[in-house]
C-alpha cells in the first residue's frame, strides 16, 4: 500500500512536469508571437520642425503632411496655431470651410471651429494641438514623428 | 490486366470500404431540401468555393504594398486577360456570399431550426457570419483606393473606444497605432491565410454537426424523403451554375470600380462603407462613441447566444411565438437602416 501511494505521487509529479513543461513552452512562445503582432505601441517622440515663414502664410488654413503626420496651420494676425488635421471621432482628415471659418469632417459630418474646438457632430473632443514656436519670421512646430515604418503620404 | 486484377490493384493500395462510404452519401434528407430557400446554407458554401478559386488567382498579380496595391488591381482589371472577369466574380461573389449567409440565418431563425438540440450549430453559424464579414472588410481594404482606405481607417478606429483595451486592439488590427503599410500586409495575410483556415475549420464542424443531427423537420407529418446524393447534390450543382451566370453578368454589367489611389492626407467628401456595413454605419452615426459601441456589442452578444435568449422568452411567455415577431422586426429594421443609408445622405 505504502509503495502504491509513492508510485502515485511519482506519476503525479511526472505528469505535472510533462504537462507543465508543455504549457510553459507553448505559453512562452505564444506570448512572444503575440508581442510580434504589436509593433509601435509607444507614441513617437516629438521633433521640432521648421514648417515655413509667417510672411508666406495667408489667413487661410494650410494643410501639410510631414513624415506621414498630417497637420494644419491656422494664422490669426501674428499668431499661428498648429492642429492635427485628423478628426477626433474616427480619424478622417478634416477640411477647411473658408466662408464659415470652420473645419469640417466629411465622414460623419463633424465640425470644429478655428480654435479646433468640436462644435457639432460626433467628434468627442477638440482637434489635437501641436506646440508652435516662432523665431523671427520662422515657424517651428513640435510634431510626433514615427521612427520607422508607415506609409508616406 | 483483367477487371478483377485492376480492382484488387486499387483496393490493395487504397484499402477503403466503399460500401461504408455509400452510407453518408445516400443519407435521406427531408423533401423540402429540394427548395432553394430551405437549402440556403449550400449557397454561401458554393460561393466560398468560387471565392477561394478566384481569390487564389488574384494573388498571382496582387501586390500587398501601399501604392503598388492599387496599381496591381488596375493591372488585373484592365490588362490581364480576363482579369476583369476574375476580379468581377470575386467582388460580386463577396456581396452575394454575405447576402446569402444572412438569408440562411434568417431561414434558420424563422423556422426555429436553432432550437434544442441544434444550439451549438447556431453558435458555429454566428462564427461563420463574423468570418464572412471579416473577409469582406479585409478584402475591401486591399483595393487601396480612397474609399477603401478611409473605410479601413474609420472601421478599425471604432475599436479605440473599447474600454481599457481599445489601443491594444487598434495596434493589433493595424500593426501600429496608425493605418500604415503594416496594416495592408496584415489585412492581406488575414484575408488569404487566417480567415480561410478559420472558415474551413468552422465549416467542417458546422457540416459535421448538421449531418449527425440531420436536417431539421419542417412538418413532422411530411415523411417524404430525397437522398443526399444524387438528388440534393444535383440541386446544388444547378444553384452553382445559376450563381456563375449571375456573377458573370454582374461582372460585365457592373464592373467593380477602381476609384482613385488612396491619399492618407485627404478624405473624399462622400465616404461610405460597403453596403453590408450600412446598418452599423447608420447606427454609429445616430449614437456615437462608447454608447453606440456598447449597443452594437450587445446586439451581437444577443445574436450569438440567441438560442439561450429564446429559451428564456419561451419560459416567460410560453403561449406566444415571440422569437418570430422579434426576428422579423430586427430583419425589417436592419433592412430599413440599409435603405436609409443607401438613399439618404
Ligand atoms: C482563400 C480565399 C481568398 C483569397 C485567396 C482571396 C484573395 C483576394 C485578393 C488577392 C484580393 C485583392 C484583389 C481585389 O481587390 O480585387 C481580394 C479582394 C477581395 N476579397 Fe478576397 N480572397 C478570398 C476569399 C474571399 C471571401 C470568402 C470573401 C467574402 C466574403 C472575399 C472578399 C473580398 C472582397 C470584398 C475583396 C475586394 C474586391 C473588390 O471590390 O475588388 N474574399 N481577395
Ligand atoms: S471621423 Fe470625423 S466625424 Fe467621424
Coordinates of C-alpha atoms and ligand atoms in Angstrom, one line a residue:
Chain A
X1 CA 0.0 0.0 0.0
X2 CA 2.7 2.4 1.0
X3 CA 4.5 1.7 -2.2
X4 CA 1.4 2.2 -4.3
X5 CA 1.0 5.6 -2.8
X6 CA 4.6 6.5 -3.6
X7 CA 4.2 5.5 -7.2
X8 CA 1.0 7.5 -7.4
X9 CA 2.8 10.6 -6.2
X10 CA 5.7 9.9 -8.6
X11 CA 3.4 9.5 -11.5
X12 CA 1.6 12.7 -10.5
X13 CA 4.8 14.6 -10.3
X14 CA 5.9 13.2 -13.6
X15 CA 2.6 14.2 -15.3
X16 CA 2.8 17.6 -13.7
X17 CA 6.3 18.1 -15.0
X18 CA 5.4 17.0 -18.5
X19 CA 2.2 18.9 -18.8
X20 CA 3.6 21.9 -17.0
X21 CA 6.6 21.9 -19.3
X22 CA 4.4 21.8 -22.4
X23 CA 2.2 24.6 -21.1
X24 CA 5.2 26.9 -20.2
X25 CA 6.9 26.3 -23.5
X26 CA 3.7 26.8 -25.6
X27 CA 2.6 29.8 -23.5
X28 CA 6.0 31.4 -23.7
X29 CA 6.1 31.0 -27.4
X30 CA 2.6 32.4 -27.7
X31 CA 3.3 35.5 -25.7
X32 CA 6.3 36.3 -27.9
X33 CA 4.2 35.6 -31.0
X34 CA 1.5 38.0 -29.8
X35 CA 4.2 40.6 -29.0
X36 CA 5.4 40.1 -32.6
X37 CA 2.0 41.3 -33.7
X38 CA 2.1 44.5 -31.7
X39 CA 4.7 46.8 -33.1
X40 CA 4.9 50.6 -32.4
X41 CA 2.7 50.7 -29.4
X42 CA 4.6 53.7 -27.9
X43 CA 3.6 57.2 -29.0
X44 CA 6.5 58.6 -31.0
X45 CA 8.7 61.4 -29.6
X46 CA 8.1 65.0 -30.7
X47 CA 10.6 66.6 -33.0
X48 CA 10.9 70.3 -33.7
X49 CA 10.5 71.1 -37.3
X50 CA 10.5 74.3 -39.4
X51 CA 7.3 74.5 -41.4
X52 CA 7.6 77.9 -43.1
X53 CA 7.5 81.6 -42.6
X54 CA 4.9 83.9 -41.2
X55 CA 5.0 86.2 -44.2
X56 CA 4.3 83.4 -46.6
X57 CA 1.3 82.1 -44.6
X58 CA -2.1 83.5 -45.6
X59 CA -5.1 83.7 -43.3
X60 CA -6.4 80.5 -44.8
X61 CA -5.7 77.2 -43.2
X62 CA -2.7 75.4 -44.6
X63 CA -2.7 71.6 -44.7
X64 CA 0.6 69.7 -44.9
X65 CA 2.0 66.2 -44.2
X66 CA 5.4 65.6 -42.8
X67 CA 6.7 62.1 -42.2
X68 CA 3.2 60.7 -42.6
X69 CA 1.8 63.0 -40.0
X70 CA -0.9 65.3 -41.4
X71 CA -1.4 68.7 -39.7
X72 CA -2.9 72.1 -40.4
X73 CA -1.5 75.7 -39.7
X74 CA -4.0 78.4 -38.8
X75 CA -2.9 82.0 -38.8
X76 CA -4.8 84.7 -37.0
X77 CA -2.9 88.0 -37.3
X78 CA 0.5 87.4 -35.9
X79 CA -0.3 84.2 -34.1
X80 CA 0.0 80.8 -35.6
X81 CA -1.5 77.6 -34.2
X82 CA -1.0 74.1 -35.4
X83 CA -3.6 71.3 -35.2
X84 CA -3.6 67.7 -36.1
X85 CA -6.0 67.5 -39.1
X86 CA -7.1 64.1 -38.0
X87 CA -10.7 64.1 -36.8
X88 CA -11.0 63.1 -33.2
X89 CA -14.1 60.9 -34.0
X90 CA -12.8 58.1 -36.2
X91 CA -9.7 59.5 -37.9
X92 CA -10.7 61.0 -41.2
X93 CA -9.0 64.2 -42.4
X94 CA -10.9 67.4 -41.8
X95 CA -11.3 70.1 -44.5
X96 CA -11.4 73.9 -44.0
X97 CA -14.6 75.8 -44.9
X98 CA -13.3 79.4 -45.6
X99 CA -16.7 81.1 -45.5
X100 CA -17.8 79.6 -42.2
X101 CA -14.2 79.6 -40.8
X102 CA -14.7 76.0 -39.6
X103 CA -13.2 72.6 -40.0
X104 CA -15.5 70.1 -41.5
X105 CA -15.1 66.3 -41.4
X106 CA -16.9 64.5 -44.3
X107 CA -17.1 61.1 -42.7
X108 CA -19.9 61.7 -40.1
X109 CA -20.4 65.4 -40.6
X110 CA -18.3 66.7 -37.6
X111 CA -17.4 70.4 -37.2
X112 CA -14.6 72.1 -35.4
X113 CA -14.2 75.9 -35.1
X114 CA -11.0 77.8 -36.0
X115 CA -9.7 77.1 -32.5
X116 CA -10.0 73.4 -33.1
X117 CA -12.9 73.0 -30.7
X118 CA -15.5 70.4 -31.6
X119 CA -18.8 72.3 -32.2
X120 CA -21.1 69.9 -34.0
X121 CA -21.5 66.2 -34.9
X122 CA -20.0 63.2 -33.3
X123 CA -16.4 64.3 -32.6
X124 CA -15.9 63.8 -28.8
X125 CA -13.1 66.3 -28.2
X126 CA -11.1 69.2 -29.9
X127 CA -8.5 68.6 -32.5
X128 CA -5.1 67.7 -31.1
X129 CA -2.9 70.8 -31.0
X130 CA 0.9 70.9 -31.6
X131 CA 3.1 73.4 -29.9
X132 CA 4.3 76.2 -32.1
X133 CA 7.4 78.3 -31.7
X134 CA 8.2 81.5 -33.6
X135 CA 11.8 82.6 -34.3
X136 CA 11.6 85.9 -36.0
X137 CA 9.7 85.1 -39.2
X138 CA 10.3 81.3 -39.0
X139 CA 7.6 78.9 -37.7
X140 CA 8.6 75.8 -35.9
X141 CA 6.2 73.1 -34.7
X142 CA 6.6 70.1 -32.4
X143 CA 5.4 67.1 -34.4
X144 CA 5.3 63.4 -33.1
X145 CA 7.1 61.6 -35.9
X146 CA 7.1 57.8 -36.1
X147 CA 10.6 56.2 -36.0
X148 CA 10.1 53.8 -38.9
X149 CA 7.6 52.0 -41.0
X150 CA 4.4 53.7 -42.0
X151 CA 3.2 54.9 -45.4
X152 CA 4.4 58.3 -46.6
X153 CA 1.6 60.5 -47.8
Chain B
X1 CA -4.8 -6.7 -66.6
X2 CA -8.3 -8.0 -66.1
X3 CA -11.0 -6.1 -64.5
X4 CA -10.6 -8.2 -61.4
X5 CA -6.9 -7.7 -61.2
X6 CA -7.4 -3.9 -61.6
X7 CA -9.9 -4.0 -58.8
X8 CA -7.5 -5.7 -56.4
X9 CA -4.7 -3.4 -57.6
X10 CA -6.6 -0.4 -56.3
X11 CA -8.2 -2.0 -53.3
X12 CA -4.9 -3.2 -52.1
X13 CA -3.3 0.3 -52.4
X14 CA -6.4 2.2 -51.2
X15 CA -7.9 -0.1 -48.6
X16 CA -11.1 1.9 -48.2
X17 CA -14.5 0.4 -47.6
X18 CA -16.5 2.0 -50.4
X19 CA -19.7 0.3 -49.2
X20 CA -19.4 2.2 -45.9
X21 CA -18.8 5.5 -47.8
X22 CA -22.1 5.0 -49.7
X23 CA -23.9 5.4 -46.4
X24 CA -23.4 9.1 -45.8
X25 CA -23.8 9.8 -49.5
X26 CA -27.2 8.1 -49.6
X27 CA -28.5 9.7 -46.5
X28 CA -32.2 10.5 -46.8
X29 CA -33.0 14.2 -46.3
X30 CA -36.4 15.9 -45.9
X31 CA -38.2 16.7 -49.2
X32 CA -38.2 20.4 -48.5
X33 CA -34.4 20.4 -49.2
X34 CA -35.4 20.5 -52.8
X35 CA -36.3 24.1 -52.4
X36 CA -33.6 26.8 -52.5
X37 CA -35.0 28.8 -49.7
X38 CA -34.7 25.9 -47.3
X39 CA -31.4 24.7 -48.5
X40 CA -29.8 28.2 -48.4
X41 CA -26.8 27.1 -46.5
X42 CA -25.4 25.4 -49.6
X43 CA -25.3 28.7 -51.5
X44 CA -22.7 30.5 -49.4
X45 CA -20.7 27.3 -49.4
X46 CA -20.6 27.2 -53.2
X47 CA -19.8 30.9 -53.2
X48 CA -16.9 30.2 -50.8
X49 CA -15.5 27.7 -53.3
X50 CA -15.8 30.4 -56.0
X51 CA -14.1 33.0 -53.8
X52 CA -11.3 30.6 -53.0
X53 CA -10.7 29.8 -56.6
X54 CA -10.9 33.5 -57.9
X55 CA -9.0 34.7 -54.8
X56 CA -6.1 32.4 -55.3
X57 CA -6.0 33.6 -59.0
X58 CA -6.0 37.2 -57.8
X59 CA -2.9 36.7 -55.6
X60 CA -0.9 35.8 -58.7
X61 CA -0.9 39.6 -59.6
X62 CA -1.9 41.4 -56.5
X63 CA 0.9 43.3 -54.6
X64 CA 0.1 43.9 -50.9
X65 CA 2.1 47.1 -50.6
X66 CA 0.7 50.6 -50.4
X67 CA 0.9 52.4 -53.7
X68 CA 1.5 49.3 -55.8
X69 CA -1.6 47.5 -54.4
X70 CA -3.9 49.9 -56.3
X71 CA -1.8 49.8 -59.4
X72 CA -1.8 45.9 -59.4
X73 CA -5.6 45.9 -59.2
X74 CA -5.7 48.4 -62.1
X75 CA -3.5 46.0 -64.0
X76 CA -5.7 43.0 -63.1
X77 CA -8.8 44.9 -64.2
X78 CA -7.5 46.4 -67.4
X79 CA -4.5 44.4 -68.7
X80 CA -4.5 40.8 -67.6
X81 CA -6.6 38.6 -69.9
X82 CA -10.0 38.0 -68.3
X83 CA -8.7 39.9 -65.2
X84 CA -12.0 41.9 -65.2
X85 CA -13.9 38.6 -65.0
X86 CA -11.9 37.1 -62.1
X87 CA -12.0 40.3 -60.1
X88 CA -15.6 41.0 -61.0
X89 CA -16.6 37.5 -59.8
X90 CA -14.6 37.9 -56.6
X91 CA -16.2 41.3 -55.9
X92 CA -19.8 40.2 -56.6
X93 CA -19.2 36.8 -55.1
X94 CA -18.3 38.5 -51.8
X95 CA -21.5 40.5 -52.0
X96 CA -23.7 37.5 -52.7
X97 CA -21.9 35.5 -50.1
X98 CA -22.6 38.0 -47.3
X99 CA -26.2 38.4 -48.5
X100 CA -26.9 34.6 -48.6
X101 CA -25.2 34.0 -45.2
X102 CA -27.7 36.5 -43.7
X103 CA -30.6 34.9 -45.6
X104 CA -29.6 31.4 -44.5
X105 CA -29.5 32.7 -40.9
X106 CA -32.9 34.3 -41.3
X107 CA -34.3 31.0 -42.6
X108 CA -32.9 29.1 -39.6
X109 CA -34.3 31.8 -37.3
X110 CA -37.8 31.8 -38.8
X111 CA -38.1 28.0 -38.9
X112 CA -36.7 27.8 -35.3
X113 CA -34.1 25.3 -36.5
X114 CA -31.6 26.6 -33.9
X115 CA -33.6 25.1 -31.1
X116 CA -32.6 22.1 -29.0
X117 CA -30.6 20.1 -29.8
X118 CA -29.0 22.3 -32.5
X119 CA -27.9 25.3 -30.4
X120 CA -24.2 24.7 -30.9
X121 CA -24.6 24.8 -34.7
X122 CA -26.2 28.3 -34.4
X123 CA -23.1 29.3 -32.5
X124 CA -20.8 28.0 -35.2
X125 CA -23.1 29.7 -37.7
X126 CA -22.5 33.1 -36.0
X127 CA -18.8 32.4 -36.2
X128 CA -19.2 31.8 -39.9
X129 CA -21.1 35.1 -40.2
X130 CA -18.3 37.0 -38.5
X131 CA -15.7 35.3 -40.6
X132 CA -17.6 36.2 -43.8
X133 CA -17.9 39.9 -42.7
X134 CA -14.2 39.9 -41.8
X135 CA -13.5 38.5 -45.2
X136 CA -15.4 41.4 -46.8
X137 CA -13.8 44.1 -44.6
X138 CA -10.2 42.9 -45.1
X139 CA -10.7 42.2 -48.8
X140 CA -12.2 45.7 -49.4
X141 CA -9.2 47.3 -47.8
X142 CA -6.8 45.5 -50.2
X143 CA -8.0 47.6 -53.1
X144 CA -6.2 50.6 -51.6
X145 CA -8.3 53.3 -53.2
X146 CA -9.7 56.3 -51.5
X147 CA -12.9 54.7 -50.3
X148 CA -11.4 51.5 -49.2
X149 CA -8.5 53.3 -47.4
X150 CA -10.9 55.5 -45.4
X151 CA -13.3 52.7 -44.7
X152 CA -10.3 50.8 -43.2
X153 CA -9.2 53.9 -41.2
X154 CA -12.7 54.5 -39.8
X155 CA -13.6 50.8 -39.4
X156 CA -10.5 50.0 -37.3
X157 CA -10.8 53.2 -35.3
X158 CA -14.2 52.2 -34.0
X159 CA -12.3 49.9 -31.6
X160 CA -10.3 52.7 -30.0
X161 CA -13.4 53.5 -27.9
X162 CA -13.5 50.0 -26.4
X163 CA -12.9 50.5 -22.7
X164 CA -9.3 49.7 -21.4
X165 CA -8.0 47.5 -24.2
X166 CA -9.0 49.9 -27.1
X167 CA -5.5 50.9 -28.0
X168 CA -4.3 47.4 -27.8
X169 CA -7.0 46.1 -30.2
X170 CA -6.2 49.1 -32.5
X171 CA -2.5 48.2 -32.7
X172 CA -3.3 44.6 -33.1
X173 CA -5.6 45.3 -36.1
X174 CA -3.4 48.0 -37.7
X175 CA 0.1 46.8 -36.8
X176 CA 0.8 50.1 -35.1
X177 CA -1.4 53.0 -33.9
X178 CA -2.0 54.3 -37.4
X179 CA -3.0 52.8 -40.7
X180 CA 0.3 52.1 -42.4
X181 CA 2.0 49.6 -44.8
X182 CA 1.8 47.2 -41.8
X183 CA -2.0 47.4 -42.0
X184 CA -2.2 46.4 -45.6
X185 CA 0.2 43.4 -45.3
X186 CA -1.6 42.3 -42.1
X187 CA -5.1 42.5 -43.7
X188 CA -3.7 40.6 -46.7
X189 CA -2.4 37.7 -44.6
X190 CA -5.6 37.6 -42.6
X191 CA -7.7 37.7 -45.8
X192 CA -5.8 35.0 -47.7
X193 CA -4.4 32.9 -44.8
X194 CA -6.0 33.2 -41.4
X195 CA -9.7 33.6 -42.4
X196 CA -9.7 30.8 -45.0
X197 CA -8.2 28.4 -42.3
X198 CA -10.7 29.5 -39.7
X199 CA -13.6 29.3 -42.2
X200 CA -12.8 25.8 -43.3
X201 CA -12.5 24.5 -39.7
X202 CA -15.8 26.2 -38.7
X203 CA -17.5 24.8 -41.8
X204 CA -16.2 21.3 -41.2
X205 CA -17.7 21.4 -37.7
X206 CA -20.9 23.0 -39.0
X207 CA -21.5 20.4 -41.6
X208 CA -20.5 17.5 -39.3
X209 CA -23.0 18.7 -36.7
X210 CA -25.6 19.1 -39.4
X211 CA -25.0 15.5 -40.5
X212 CA -25.1 13.9 -37.1
X213 CA -28.3 15.8 -36.1
X214 CA -29.8 15.5 -39.5
X215 CA -31.6 18.4 -41.3
X216 CA -34.4 19.6 -39.1
X217 CA -38.0 18.7 -40.0
X218 CA -40.4 21.4 -41.0
X219 CA -43.5 19.4 -40.7
X220 CA -43.3 16.1 -38.7
X221 CA -46.2 14.7 -40.7
X222 CA -44.4 15.1 -44.0
X223 CA -42.5 11.8 -44.4
X224 CA -41.3 12.4 -48.0
X225 CA -37.6 11.9 -48.4
X226 CA -35.0 12.5 -51.1
X227 CA -31.4 11.2 -50.9
X228 CA -28.4 13.5 -50.4
X229 CA -26.7 12.0 -53.5
X230 CA -27.7 12.4 -56.3
X231 CA -30.9 14.4 -55.5
X232 CA -29.6 17.1 -53.3
X233 CA -26.2 17.3 -54.9
X234 CA -27.8 17.9 -58.3
X235 CA -29.9 20.8 -56.8
X236 CA -26.7 22.4 -55.5
X237 CA -24.9 22.0 -58.9
X238 CA -27.8 23.7 -60.6
X239 CA -27.6 26.5 -58.0
X240 CA -23.8 26.7 -58.7
X241 CA -24.5 27.2 -62.5
X242 CA -27.0 29.9 -61.8
X243 CA -24.5 31.6 -59.5
X244 CA -21.8 31.6 -62.1
X245 CA -24.3 33.0 -64.6
X246 CA -25.4 35.8 -62.2
X247 CA -21.8 36.6 -61.2
X248 CA -20.6 36.8 -64.8
X249 CA -23.5 39.0 -65.8
X250 CA -22.8 41.3 -62.8
X251 CA -19.1 41.4 -63.6
X252 CA -20.0 42.5 -67.2
X253 CA -22.8 44.9 -66.4
X254 CA -21.5 46.4 -63.2
X255 CA -17.7 46.0 -63.1
X256 CA -16.3 46.8 -59.6
X257 CA -15.0 50.4 -59.6
X258 CA -11.3 51.2 -59.3
X259 CA -11.7 54.6 -57.8
X260 CA -8.7 56.9 -57.0
X261 CA -5.5 55.9 -55.4
X262 CA -5.7 56.2 -51.6
X263 CA -4.4 59.6 -50.2
X264 CA -3.9 59.5 -46.4
X265 CA -3.7 63.3 -46.4
X266 CA -7.2 63.9 -47.8
X267 CA -10.6 62.3 -47.1
X268 CA -13.0 62.4 -50.0
X269 CA -16.3 64.3 -49.5
X270 CA -18.5 61.3 -49.7
X271 CA -17.3 58.2 -47.9
X272 CA -19.4 55.2 -47.1
X273 CA -18.5 51.6 -46.2
X274 CA -19.7 48.7 -48.4
X275 CA -23.4 48.2 -48.2
X276 CA -23.3 45.3 -45.7
X277 CA -21.9 47.6 -43.1
X278 CA -24.6 50.3 -43.7
X279 CA -26.7 49.4 -40.7
X280 CA -23.8 49.6 -38.3
X281 CA -22.6 52.8 -40.0
X282 CA -26.1 54.4 -39.6
X283 CA -26.3 53.2 -36.0
X284 CA -22.9 54.6 -35.1
X285 CA -23.8 57.9 -36.7
X286 CA -27.0 58.1 -34.7
X287 CA -25.4 57.0 -31.4
X288 CA -21.7 57.9 -31.5
X289 CA -19.0 57.0 -29.0
X290 CA -18.9 54.3 -26.4
X291 CA -22.7 54.1 -26.0
X292 CA -23.1 53.2 -29.7
X293 CA -20.3 50.7 -29.5
X294 CA -21.7 49.0 -26.4
X295 CA -25.1 48.9 -28.0
X296 CA -23.7 47.3 -31.1
X297 CA -21.8 44.8 -28.9
X298 CA -24.9 43.9 -27.0
X299 CA -26.8 43.3 -30.2
X300 CA -24.0 40.9 -31.4
X301 CA -24.0 39.2 -28.0
X302 CA -27.7 38.5 -28.1
X303 CA -27.4 37.3 -31.7
X304 CA -24.6 35.0 -30.7
X305 CA -26.5 33.5 -27.8
X306 CA -29.9 33.7 -29.3
X307 CA -30.9 30.1 -28.6
X308 CA -30.4 30.8 -24.9
X309 CA -32.3 34.1 -25.0
X310 CA -35.1 32.3 -27.0
X311 CA -35.3 29.7 -24.3
X312 CA -35.9 32.4 -21.7
X313 CA -38.5 34.1 -23.8
X314 CA -40.3 30.8 -24.1
X315 CA -40.2 30.2 -20.4
X316 CA -41.6 33.7 -19.7
X317 CA -44.2 33.9 -22.4
X318 CA -45.0 30.2 -23.2
X319 CA -48.1 30.9 -25.3
X320 CA -46.6 33.3 -27.8
X321 CA -44.1 32.7 -30.5
X322 CA -42.2 35.9 -29.7
X323 CA -39.0 34.9 -31.5
X324 CA -40.6 35.1 -35.0
X325 CA -42.1 38.5 -34.2
X326 CA -38.8 39.8 -32.8
X327 CA -36.7 38.3 -35.6
X328 CA -38.9 39.8 -38.3
X329 CA -38.8 43.1 -36.5
X330 CA -35.0 43.1 -36.4
X331 CA -34.7 42.0 -40.0
X332 CA -37.0 44.8 -41.2
X333 CA -35.2 47.4 -39.1
X334 CA -31.8 46.3 -40.4
X335 CA -33.1 46.4 -44.0
X336 CA -34.7 49.8 -43.4
X337 CA -31.4 51.1 -42.0
X338 CA -29.7 49.8 -45.1
X339 CA -32.1 51.5 -47.5
X340 CA -32.0 54.7 -45.4
X341 CA -28.2 54.8 -45.6
X342 CA -28.2 53.9 -49.3
X343 CA -30.6 56.6 -50.5
X344 CA -30.5 59.3 -47.9
X345 CA -27.2 61.2 -47.3
Ligands
LIG1 C1 -8.9 31.8 -50.0 C2 -9.7 32.6 -50.2 C3 -9.5 34.0 -50.7 C4 -8.4 34.6 -51.3 C5 -7.1 33.9 -51.6 C6 -8.7 36.0 -51.6 C7 -7.8 36.9 -52.2 C8 -8.1 38.2 -52.5 C9 -7.3 39.2 -53.1 C10 -5.9 38.9 -53.6 C11 -7.9 40.4 -53.3 C12 -7.4 41.7 -53.9 C13 -7.8 41.9 -55.3 C14 -9.0 42.7 -55.5 O1 -9.4 43.5 -54.6 O2 -9.7 42.6 -56.5 C15 -9.2 40.2 -52.7 C16 -10.2 41.1 -52.7 C17 -11.5 41.0 -52.1 N1 -11.9 39.8 -51.4 FE1 -10.9 38.0 -51.3 N2 -10.0 36.2 -51.2 C18 -10.5 35.0 -50.7 C19 -11.8 34.9 -50.2 C20 -12.7 35.8 -50.0 C21 -14.0 35.7 -49.4 C22 -14.6 34.4 -48.9 C23 -14.6 36.9 -49.5 C24 -16.0 37.3 -49.0 C25 -16.9 37.2 -48.3 C26 -13.7 37.8 -50.1 C27 -14.0 39.2 -50.3 C28 -13.2 40.1 -50.9 C29 -13.6 41.4 -51.3 C30 -14.9 42.2 -50.9 C31 -12.5 42.0 -52.0 C32 -12.4 43.4 -52.7 C33 -12.9 43.1 -54.1 C34 -13.1 44.3 -55.0 O3 -14.1 45.0 -54.7 O4 -12.4 44.5 -55.9 N3 -12.6 37.2 -50.4 N4 -9.3 38.8 -52.2
LIG2 S1 -14.4 60.7 -38.5 FE1 -14.8 62.8 -38.4 S2 -16.9 62.9 -37.9 FE2 -16.5 60.7 -37.8

